[in-house]
Short mmCIF file of C-alpha atoms and ligand atoms in Angstrom, two decimals:
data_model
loop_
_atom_site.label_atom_id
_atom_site.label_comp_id
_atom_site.label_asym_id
_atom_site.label_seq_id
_atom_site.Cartn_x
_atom_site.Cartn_y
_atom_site.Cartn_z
CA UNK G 1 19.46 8.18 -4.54
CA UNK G 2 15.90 7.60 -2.90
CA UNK G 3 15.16 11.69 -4.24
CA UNK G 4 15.12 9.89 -7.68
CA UNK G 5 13.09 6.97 -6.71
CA UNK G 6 10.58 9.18 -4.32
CA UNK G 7 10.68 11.68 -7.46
CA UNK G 8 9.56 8.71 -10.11
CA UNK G 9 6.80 7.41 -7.48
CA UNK G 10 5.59 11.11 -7.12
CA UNK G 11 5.39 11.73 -11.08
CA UNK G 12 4.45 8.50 -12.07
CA UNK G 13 1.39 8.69 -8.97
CA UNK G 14 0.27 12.37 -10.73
CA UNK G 15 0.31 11.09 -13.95
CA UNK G 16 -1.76 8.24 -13.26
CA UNK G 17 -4.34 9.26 -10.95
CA UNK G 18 -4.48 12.77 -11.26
CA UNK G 19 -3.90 13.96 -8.13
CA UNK G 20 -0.93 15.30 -5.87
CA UNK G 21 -0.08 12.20 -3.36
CA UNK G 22 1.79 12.12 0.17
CA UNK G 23 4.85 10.42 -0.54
CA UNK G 24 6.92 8.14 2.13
CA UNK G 25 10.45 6.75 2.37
CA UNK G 26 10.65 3.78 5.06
CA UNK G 27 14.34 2.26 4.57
CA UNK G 28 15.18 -1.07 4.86
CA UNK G 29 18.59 -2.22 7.72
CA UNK G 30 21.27 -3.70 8.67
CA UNK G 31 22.21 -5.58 11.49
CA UNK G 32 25.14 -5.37 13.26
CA UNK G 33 24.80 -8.53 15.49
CA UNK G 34 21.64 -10.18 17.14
CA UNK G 35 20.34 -12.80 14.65
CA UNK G 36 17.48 -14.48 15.43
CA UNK G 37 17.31 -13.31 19.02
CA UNK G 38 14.46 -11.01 18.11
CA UNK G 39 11.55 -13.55 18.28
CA UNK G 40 12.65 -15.52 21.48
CA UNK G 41 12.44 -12.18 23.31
CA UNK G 42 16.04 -11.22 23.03
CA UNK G 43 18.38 -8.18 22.03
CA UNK G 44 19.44 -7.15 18.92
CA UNK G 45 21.39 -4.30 17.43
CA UNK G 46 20.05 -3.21 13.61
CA UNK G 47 20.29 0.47 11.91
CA UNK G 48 17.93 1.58 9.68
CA UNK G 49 20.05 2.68 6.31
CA UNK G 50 19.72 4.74 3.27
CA UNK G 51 17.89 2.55 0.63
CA UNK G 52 14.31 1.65 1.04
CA UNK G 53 10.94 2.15 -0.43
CA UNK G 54 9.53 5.36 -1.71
CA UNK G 55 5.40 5.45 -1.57
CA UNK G 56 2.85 7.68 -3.49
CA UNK G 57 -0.47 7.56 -1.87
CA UNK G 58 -3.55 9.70 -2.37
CA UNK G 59 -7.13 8.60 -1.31
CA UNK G 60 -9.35 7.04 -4.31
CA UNK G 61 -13.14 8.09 -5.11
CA UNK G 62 -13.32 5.40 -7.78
CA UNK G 63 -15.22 2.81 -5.49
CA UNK G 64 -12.13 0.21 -5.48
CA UNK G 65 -8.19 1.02 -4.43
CA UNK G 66 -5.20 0.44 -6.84
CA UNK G 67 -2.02 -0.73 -5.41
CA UNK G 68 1.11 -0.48 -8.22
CA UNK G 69 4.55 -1.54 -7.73
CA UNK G 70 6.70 0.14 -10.14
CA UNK G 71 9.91 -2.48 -9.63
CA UNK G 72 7.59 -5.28 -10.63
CA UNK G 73 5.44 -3.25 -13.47
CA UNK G 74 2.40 -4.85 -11.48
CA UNK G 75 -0.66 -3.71 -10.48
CA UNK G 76 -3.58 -4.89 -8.29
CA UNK G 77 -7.12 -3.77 -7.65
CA UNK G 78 -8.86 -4.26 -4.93
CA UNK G 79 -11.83 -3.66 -3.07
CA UNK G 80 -10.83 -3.27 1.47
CA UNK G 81 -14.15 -5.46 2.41
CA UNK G 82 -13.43 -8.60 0.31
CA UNK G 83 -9.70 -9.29 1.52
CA UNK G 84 -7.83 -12.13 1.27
CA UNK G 85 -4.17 -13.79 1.20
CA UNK G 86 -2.80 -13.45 -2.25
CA UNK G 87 -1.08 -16.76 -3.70
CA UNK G 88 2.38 -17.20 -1.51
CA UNK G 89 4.94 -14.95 -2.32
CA UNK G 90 2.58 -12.41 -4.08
CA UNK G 91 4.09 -8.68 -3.31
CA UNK G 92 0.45 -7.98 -3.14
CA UNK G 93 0.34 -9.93 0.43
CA UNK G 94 2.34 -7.01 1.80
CA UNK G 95 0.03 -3.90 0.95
CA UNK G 96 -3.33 -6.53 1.65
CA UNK G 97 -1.91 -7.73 5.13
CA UNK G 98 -1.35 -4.47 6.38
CA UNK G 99 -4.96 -3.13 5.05
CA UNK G 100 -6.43 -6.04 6.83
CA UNK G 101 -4.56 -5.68 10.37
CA UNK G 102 -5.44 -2.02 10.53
CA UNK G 103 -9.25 -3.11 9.52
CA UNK G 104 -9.19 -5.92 12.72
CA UNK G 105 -7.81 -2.82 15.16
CA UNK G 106 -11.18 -1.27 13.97
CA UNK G 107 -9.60 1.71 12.33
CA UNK G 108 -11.78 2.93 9.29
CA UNK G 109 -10.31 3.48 6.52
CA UNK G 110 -11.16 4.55 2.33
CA UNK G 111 -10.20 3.52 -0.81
CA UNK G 112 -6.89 5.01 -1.60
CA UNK G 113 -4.75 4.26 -4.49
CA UNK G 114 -0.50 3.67 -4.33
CA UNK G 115 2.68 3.44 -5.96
CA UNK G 116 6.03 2.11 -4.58
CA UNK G 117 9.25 1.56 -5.84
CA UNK G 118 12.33 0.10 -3.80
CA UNK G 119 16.16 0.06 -4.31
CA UNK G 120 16.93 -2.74 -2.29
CA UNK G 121 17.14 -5.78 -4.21
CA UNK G 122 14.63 -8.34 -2.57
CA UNK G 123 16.01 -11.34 -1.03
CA UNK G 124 18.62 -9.11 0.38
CA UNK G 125 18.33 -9.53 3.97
CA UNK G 126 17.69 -5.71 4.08
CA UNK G 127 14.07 -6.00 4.83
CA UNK G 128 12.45 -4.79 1.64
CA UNK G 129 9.31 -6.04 3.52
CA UNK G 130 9.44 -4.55 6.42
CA UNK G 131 10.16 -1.34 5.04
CA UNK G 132 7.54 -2.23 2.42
CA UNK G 133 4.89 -2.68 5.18
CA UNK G 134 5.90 0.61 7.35
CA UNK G 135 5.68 2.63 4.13
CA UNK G 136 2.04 1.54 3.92
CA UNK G 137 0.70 1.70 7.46
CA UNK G 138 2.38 4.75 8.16
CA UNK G 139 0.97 5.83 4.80
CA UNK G 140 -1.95 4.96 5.55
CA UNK G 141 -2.22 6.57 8.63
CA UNK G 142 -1.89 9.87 7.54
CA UNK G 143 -3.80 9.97 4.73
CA UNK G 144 -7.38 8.69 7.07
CA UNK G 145 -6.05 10.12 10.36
CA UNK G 146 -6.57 7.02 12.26
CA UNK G 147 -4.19 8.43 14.97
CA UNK G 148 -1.94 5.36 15.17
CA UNK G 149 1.28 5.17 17.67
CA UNK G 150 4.67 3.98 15.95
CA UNK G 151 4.49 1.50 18.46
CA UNK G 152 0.95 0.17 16.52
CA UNK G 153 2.01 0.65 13.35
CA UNK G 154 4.96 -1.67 13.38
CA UNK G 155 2.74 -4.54 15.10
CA UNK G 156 0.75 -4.02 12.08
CA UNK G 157 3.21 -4.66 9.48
CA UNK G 158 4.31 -7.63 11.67
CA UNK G 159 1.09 -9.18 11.95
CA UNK G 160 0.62 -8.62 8.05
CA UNK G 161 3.81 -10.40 7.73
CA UNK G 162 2.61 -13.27 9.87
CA UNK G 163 -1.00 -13.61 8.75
CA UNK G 164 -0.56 -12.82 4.77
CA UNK G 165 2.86 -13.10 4.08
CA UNK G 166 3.08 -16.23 6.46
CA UNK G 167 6.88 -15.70 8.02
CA UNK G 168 6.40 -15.50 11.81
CA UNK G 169 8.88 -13.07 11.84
CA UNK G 170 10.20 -10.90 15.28
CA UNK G 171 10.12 -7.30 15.34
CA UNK G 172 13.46 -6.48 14.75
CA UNK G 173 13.28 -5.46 11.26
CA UNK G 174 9.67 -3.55 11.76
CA UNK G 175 10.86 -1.54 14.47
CA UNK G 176 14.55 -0.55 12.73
CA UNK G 177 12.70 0.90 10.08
CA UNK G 178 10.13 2.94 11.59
CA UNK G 179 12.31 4.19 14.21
CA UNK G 180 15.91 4.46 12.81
CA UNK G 181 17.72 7.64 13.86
CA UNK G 182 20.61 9.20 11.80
CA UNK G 183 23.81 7.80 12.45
CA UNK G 184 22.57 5.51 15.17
CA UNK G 185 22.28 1.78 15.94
CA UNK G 186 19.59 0.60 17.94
CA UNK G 187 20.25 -1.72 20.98
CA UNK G 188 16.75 -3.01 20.76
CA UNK G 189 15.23 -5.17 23.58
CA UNK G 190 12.83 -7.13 21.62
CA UNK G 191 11.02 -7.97 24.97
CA UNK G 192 9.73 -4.92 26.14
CA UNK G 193 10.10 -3.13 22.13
CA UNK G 194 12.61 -0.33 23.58
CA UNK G 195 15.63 0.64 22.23
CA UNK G 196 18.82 2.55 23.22
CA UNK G 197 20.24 4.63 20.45
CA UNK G 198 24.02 4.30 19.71
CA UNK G 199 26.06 6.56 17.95
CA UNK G 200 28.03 4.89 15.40
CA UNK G 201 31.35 6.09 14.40
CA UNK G 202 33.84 4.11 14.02
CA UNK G 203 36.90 6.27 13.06
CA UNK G 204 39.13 4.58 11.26
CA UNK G 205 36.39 1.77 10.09
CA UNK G 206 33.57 1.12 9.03
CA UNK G 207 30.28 -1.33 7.89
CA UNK G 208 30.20 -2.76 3.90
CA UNK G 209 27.79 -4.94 2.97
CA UNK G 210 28.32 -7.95 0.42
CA UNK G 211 25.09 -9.25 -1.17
CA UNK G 212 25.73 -12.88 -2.30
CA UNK G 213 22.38 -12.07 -4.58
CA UNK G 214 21.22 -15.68 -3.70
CA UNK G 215 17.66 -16.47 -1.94
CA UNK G 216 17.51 -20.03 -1.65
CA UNK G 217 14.56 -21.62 -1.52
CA UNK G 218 12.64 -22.79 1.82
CA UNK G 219 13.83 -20.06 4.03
CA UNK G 220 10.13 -19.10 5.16
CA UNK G 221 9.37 -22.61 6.05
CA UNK G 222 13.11 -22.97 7.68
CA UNK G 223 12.62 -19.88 9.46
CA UNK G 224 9.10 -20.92 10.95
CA UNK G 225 10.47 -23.92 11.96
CA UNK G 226 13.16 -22.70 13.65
CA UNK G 227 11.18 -20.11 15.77
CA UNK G 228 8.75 -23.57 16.64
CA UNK G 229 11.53 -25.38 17.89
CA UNK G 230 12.93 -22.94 19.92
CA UNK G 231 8.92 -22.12 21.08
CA UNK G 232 8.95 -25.91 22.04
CA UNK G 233 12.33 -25.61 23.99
CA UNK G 234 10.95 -23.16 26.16
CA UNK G 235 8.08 -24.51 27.00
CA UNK G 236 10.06 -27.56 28.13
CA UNK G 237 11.72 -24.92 30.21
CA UNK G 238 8.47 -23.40 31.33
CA UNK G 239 10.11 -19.64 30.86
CA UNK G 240 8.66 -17.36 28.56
CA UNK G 241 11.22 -17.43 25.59
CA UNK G 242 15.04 -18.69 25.24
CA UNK G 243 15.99 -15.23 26.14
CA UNK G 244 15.34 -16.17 30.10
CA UNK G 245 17.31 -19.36 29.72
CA UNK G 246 21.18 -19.49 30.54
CA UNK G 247 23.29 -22.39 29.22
CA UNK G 248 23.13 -24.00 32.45
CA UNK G 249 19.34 -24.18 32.24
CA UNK G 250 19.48 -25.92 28.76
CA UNK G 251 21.90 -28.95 29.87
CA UNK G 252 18.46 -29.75 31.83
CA UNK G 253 16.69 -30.77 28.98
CA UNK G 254 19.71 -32.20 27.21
CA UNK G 255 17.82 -35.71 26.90
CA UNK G 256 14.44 -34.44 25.97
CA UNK G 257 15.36 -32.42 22.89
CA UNK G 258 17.17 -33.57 19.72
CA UNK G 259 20.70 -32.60 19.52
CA UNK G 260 20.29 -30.23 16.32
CA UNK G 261 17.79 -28.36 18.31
CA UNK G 262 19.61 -28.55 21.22
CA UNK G 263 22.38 -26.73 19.27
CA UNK G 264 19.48 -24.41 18.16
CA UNK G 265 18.39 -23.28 21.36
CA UNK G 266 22.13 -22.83 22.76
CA UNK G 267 23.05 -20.63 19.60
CA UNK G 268 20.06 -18.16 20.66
CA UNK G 269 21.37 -18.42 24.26
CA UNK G 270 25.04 -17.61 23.28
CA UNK G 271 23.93 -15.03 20.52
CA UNK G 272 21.57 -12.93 22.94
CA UNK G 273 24.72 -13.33 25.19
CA UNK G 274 27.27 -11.72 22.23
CA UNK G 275 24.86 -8.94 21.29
CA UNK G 276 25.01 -7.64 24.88
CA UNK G 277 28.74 -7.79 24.82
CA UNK G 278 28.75 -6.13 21.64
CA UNK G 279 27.16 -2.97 22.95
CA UNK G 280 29.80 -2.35 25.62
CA UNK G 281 32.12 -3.22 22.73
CA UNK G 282 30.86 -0.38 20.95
CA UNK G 283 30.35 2.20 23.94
CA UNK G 284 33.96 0.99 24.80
CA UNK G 285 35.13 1.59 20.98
CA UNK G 286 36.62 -2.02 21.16
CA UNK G 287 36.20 -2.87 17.77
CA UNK G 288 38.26 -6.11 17.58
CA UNK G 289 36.16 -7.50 20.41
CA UNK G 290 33.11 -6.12 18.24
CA UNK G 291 34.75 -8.07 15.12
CA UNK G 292 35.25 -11.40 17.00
CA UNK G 293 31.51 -11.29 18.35
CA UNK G 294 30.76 -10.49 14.94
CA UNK G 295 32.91 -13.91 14.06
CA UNK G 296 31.25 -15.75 16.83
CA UNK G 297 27.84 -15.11 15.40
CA UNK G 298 28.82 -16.21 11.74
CA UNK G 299 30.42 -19.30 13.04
CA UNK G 300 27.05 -20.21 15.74
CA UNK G 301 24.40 -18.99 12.86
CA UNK G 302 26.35 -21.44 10.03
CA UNK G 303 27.05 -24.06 12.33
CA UNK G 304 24.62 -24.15 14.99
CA UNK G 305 21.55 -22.57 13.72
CA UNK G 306 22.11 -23.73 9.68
CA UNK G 307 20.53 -20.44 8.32
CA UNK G 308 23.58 -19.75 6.26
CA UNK G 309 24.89 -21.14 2.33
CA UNK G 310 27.74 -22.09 0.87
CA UNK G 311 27.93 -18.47 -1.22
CA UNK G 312 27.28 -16.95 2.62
CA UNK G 313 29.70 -19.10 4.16
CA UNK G 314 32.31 -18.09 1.19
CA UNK G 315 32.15 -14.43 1.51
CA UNK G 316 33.02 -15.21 5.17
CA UNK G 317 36.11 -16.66 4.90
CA UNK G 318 37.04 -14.43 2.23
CA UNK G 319 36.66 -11.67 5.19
CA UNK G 320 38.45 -14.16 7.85
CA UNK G 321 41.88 -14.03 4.98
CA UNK G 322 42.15 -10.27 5.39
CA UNK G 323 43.38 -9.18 8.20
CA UNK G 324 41.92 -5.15 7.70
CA UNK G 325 38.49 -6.98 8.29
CA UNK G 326 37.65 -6.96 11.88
CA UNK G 327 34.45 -9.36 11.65
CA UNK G 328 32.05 -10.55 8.96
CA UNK G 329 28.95 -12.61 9.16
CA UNK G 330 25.64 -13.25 7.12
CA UNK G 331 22.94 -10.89 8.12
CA UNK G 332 19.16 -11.44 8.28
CA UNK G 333 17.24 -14.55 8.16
CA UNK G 334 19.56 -16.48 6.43
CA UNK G 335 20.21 -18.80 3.08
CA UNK G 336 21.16 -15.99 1.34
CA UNK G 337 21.33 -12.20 0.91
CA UNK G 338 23.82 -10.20 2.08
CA UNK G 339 27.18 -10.34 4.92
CA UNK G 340 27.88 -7.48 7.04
CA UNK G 341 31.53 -6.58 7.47
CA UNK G 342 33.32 -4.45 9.99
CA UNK G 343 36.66 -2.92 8.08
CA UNK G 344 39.07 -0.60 7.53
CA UNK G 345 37.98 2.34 5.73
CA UNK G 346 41.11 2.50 3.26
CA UNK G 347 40.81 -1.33 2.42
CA UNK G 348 36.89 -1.39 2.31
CA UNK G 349 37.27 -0.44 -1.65
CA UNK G 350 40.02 -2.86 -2.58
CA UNK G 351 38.60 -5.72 -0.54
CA UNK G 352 35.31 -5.51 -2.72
CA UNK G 353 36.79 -5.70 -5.41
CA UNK G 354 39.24 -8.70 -4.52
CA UNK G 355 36.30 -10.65 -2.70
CA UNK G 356 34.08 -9.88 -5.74
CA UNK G 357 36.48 -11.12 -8.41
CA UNK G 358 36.93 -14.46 -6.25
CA UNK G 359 33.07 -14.83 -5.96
CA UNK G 360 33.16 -14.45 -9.29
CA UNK G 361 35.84 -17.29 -10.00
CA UNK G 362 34.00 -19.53 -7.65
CA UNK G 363 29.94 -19.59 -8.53
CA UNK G 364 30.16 -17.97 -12.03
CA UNK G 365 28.06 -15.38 -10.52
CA UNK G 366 28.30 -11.52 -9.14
CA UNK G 367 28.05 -10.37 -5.81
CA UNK G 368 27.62 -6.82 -5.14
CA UNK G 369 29.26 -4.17 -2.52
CA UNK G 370 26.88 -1.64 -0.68
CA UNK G 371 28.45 1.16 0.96
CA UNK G 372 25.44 2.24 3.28
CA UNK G 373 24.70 5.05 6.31
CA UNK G 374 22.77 5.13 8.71
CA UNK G 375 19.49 7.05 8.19
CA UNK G 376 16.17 8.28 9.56
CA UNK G 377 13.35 5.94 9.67
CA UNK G 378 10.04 5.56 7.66
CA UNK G 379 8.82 9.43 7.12
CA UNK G 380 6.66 12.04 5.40
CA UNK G 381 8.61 13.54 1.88
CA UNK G 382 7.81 17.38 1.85
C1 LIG U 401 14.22 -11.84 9.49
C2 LIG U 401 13.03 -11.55 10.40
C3 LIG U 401 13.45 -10.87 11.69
C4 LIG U 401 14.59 -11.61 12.36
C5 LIG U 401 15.70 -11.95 11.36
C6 LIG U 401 16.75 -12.85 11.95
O1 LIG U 401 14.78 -10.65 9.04
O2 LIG U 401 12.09 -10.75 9.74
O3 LIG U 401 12.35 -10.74 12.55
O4 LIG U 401 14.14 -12.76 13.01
O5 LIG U 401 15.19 -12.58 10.20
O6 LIG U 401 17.41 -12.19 12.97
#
């Protein structure tokens, strides 16, 4: 699957510049639990998967760089001193923002020219972006030997995300793509950006993801807002971030804090809380207390946090009716994209195609079933 797309970014890059370019692959993930944990300091518990981007890159000796994405039949070109934020929700952002943070870190770097392609449908909740932004710093990296750790390059794409893009996002889905291992989770401390790999089998189950293939709109501005609020909440706790608050500490500011954020701030609490448990779960191969925590976190992110939709919210309870599903819940920012669900391998097949048909009969619209493994993060193609 991404030899074809790397294969079509390769000939299409020869054909068009005339020149042999250094192709990447930086996937997009999953994650199993740990929503919105990631930017209050917490822990969360993504994979990177299969599907991604595939980049062509090659420096340029034309005076200005070219930046194509084949997906979108668009191109831009550019010239690296006269940067600036594209309009809002320009793919464009992505490729400038990362160009730009590697600029401010004083790293020199040429024209070059580049052509990506992606088979993760955006507004997935698979981090097309993220995996977007790796594919270019790492890129990038290589091509002007600016000697840049892992651990720098996925501050980069954050930063790009926050400064062009303009989501404040965490790091969760940066650092899952750059450094996903093979068949492993990572149990990711968002605090101190170290993760302990987990070997994911789970015998007689497994992961299937549902994409609702709904973004709604406002989820940037809902998602800033949310990480202020929860900023705001501990400061009023004078700790660091709501990952150093128990519930206990919360009831203190019950009266100086609206009760929607109060729910807010006790979801991150509870969550950072269930994506702990859920890595003894796993270690313990206790997958019904894996599926319940998985539950719990649907339940908290719909109820508590409002990130999830009515399509979201459907596919849910769809998975809550069968009982050879173990847990389901939305996954990613929210308002759309995709659920995650833990079930039985010999069911996984026949539930997708019950759950789809019912989608179907309810929103007049298709949903679609990903079958995904766990893969190697953003890397040089040989
Ligand atoms: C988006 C962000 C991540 C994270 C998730 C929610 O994917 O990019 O940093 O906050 O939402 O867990």
């Amino acid at each position: 699957m991404s030899e074809t797309l790397l294969k079509e970014v390769q000939e299409k890059f020869t054909k068009t510049f005339n020149t042999v370019p250094l192709l990447v692959f930086s996937p997009g993930r999953i994650n199993i639990i740990g929503e919105h944990t990631d930017y209050n300091g917490g822990f969360v518990f993504p994979a990177a998967v299969n599907k991604g981007i595939a980049a062509a890159l090659q420096k340029s000796d034309t005076g200005c760089s070219t930046a194509i994405a084949l997906d979108k039949d668009s191109t831009v070109v550019f010239e690296l001193d006269k940067l600036k934020p594209s309009k809002e929700g320009s793919w464009e952002n992505y490729v400038f923002g990362v160009v730009a943070e590697i600029q401010n870190r004083n790293k020199i770097i040429g024209d070059f020219n580049i052509i990506f392609k992606g088979n993760i449908p955006g507004g997935a909740g698979m981090s097309s972006s993220a995996a977007l932004e790796n594919s270019v710093v790492f890129g990038l990296n290589e091509l002007f030997d600016l000697g840049l750790t892992k651990h720098e390059m996925i501050l980069i794409s954050q930063k790009a995300e926050h400064n062009y893009v303009g989501v404040n996002c965490g790091i969760m889905d940066q650092y899952a793509s750059m450094f996903g291992i093979q068949d492993h989770a990572l149990h990711l401390d968002c605090r101190s950006v170290e993760a302990i790999p987990y070997k994911i089998d789970f015998k007689a189950h497994q992961l299937m993801l549902i994409n609702t293939n709904v973004k709604h709109n406002l989820s940037d501005s809902a998602y800033n807002d949310r990480r202020s609020a929860c900023e705001r909440i501990s400061e009023l706790l004078g700790i660091e971030a709501l990952r150093d608050a128990t519930e206990k500490d919360l009831e203190k500011v019950i009266d100086k804090v609206t009760p929607t954020n109060y729910q807010k701030a006790l979801f991150v609490i509870q969550e950072n809380a269930r994506t702990i448990k859920a890595a003894k779960a796993i270690k313990d191969n206790d997958l019904e207390l894996l599926g319940s925590l998985i539950y719990q976190s649907h339940t908290g992110l719909s109820d508590q946090y409002k990130v999830s939709c009515v399509e979201l919210d459907f596919l849910v309870a769809q998975a809550k009716k069968n009982k050879h599903v173990l847990g389901a819940r939305m996954m990613g920012g929210g308002f759309g994209g995709c659920t995650i669900n833990l079930i039985s391998k010999t069911e996984a097949l026949s539930f997708g195609e019950s759950v789809s048909k019912a989608y179907k009969n309810k929103f007049n619209n298709e949903c679609s079933v990903y079958f995904i493994a766990l893969s190697e993060g953003t890397h040089l193609v040989k």
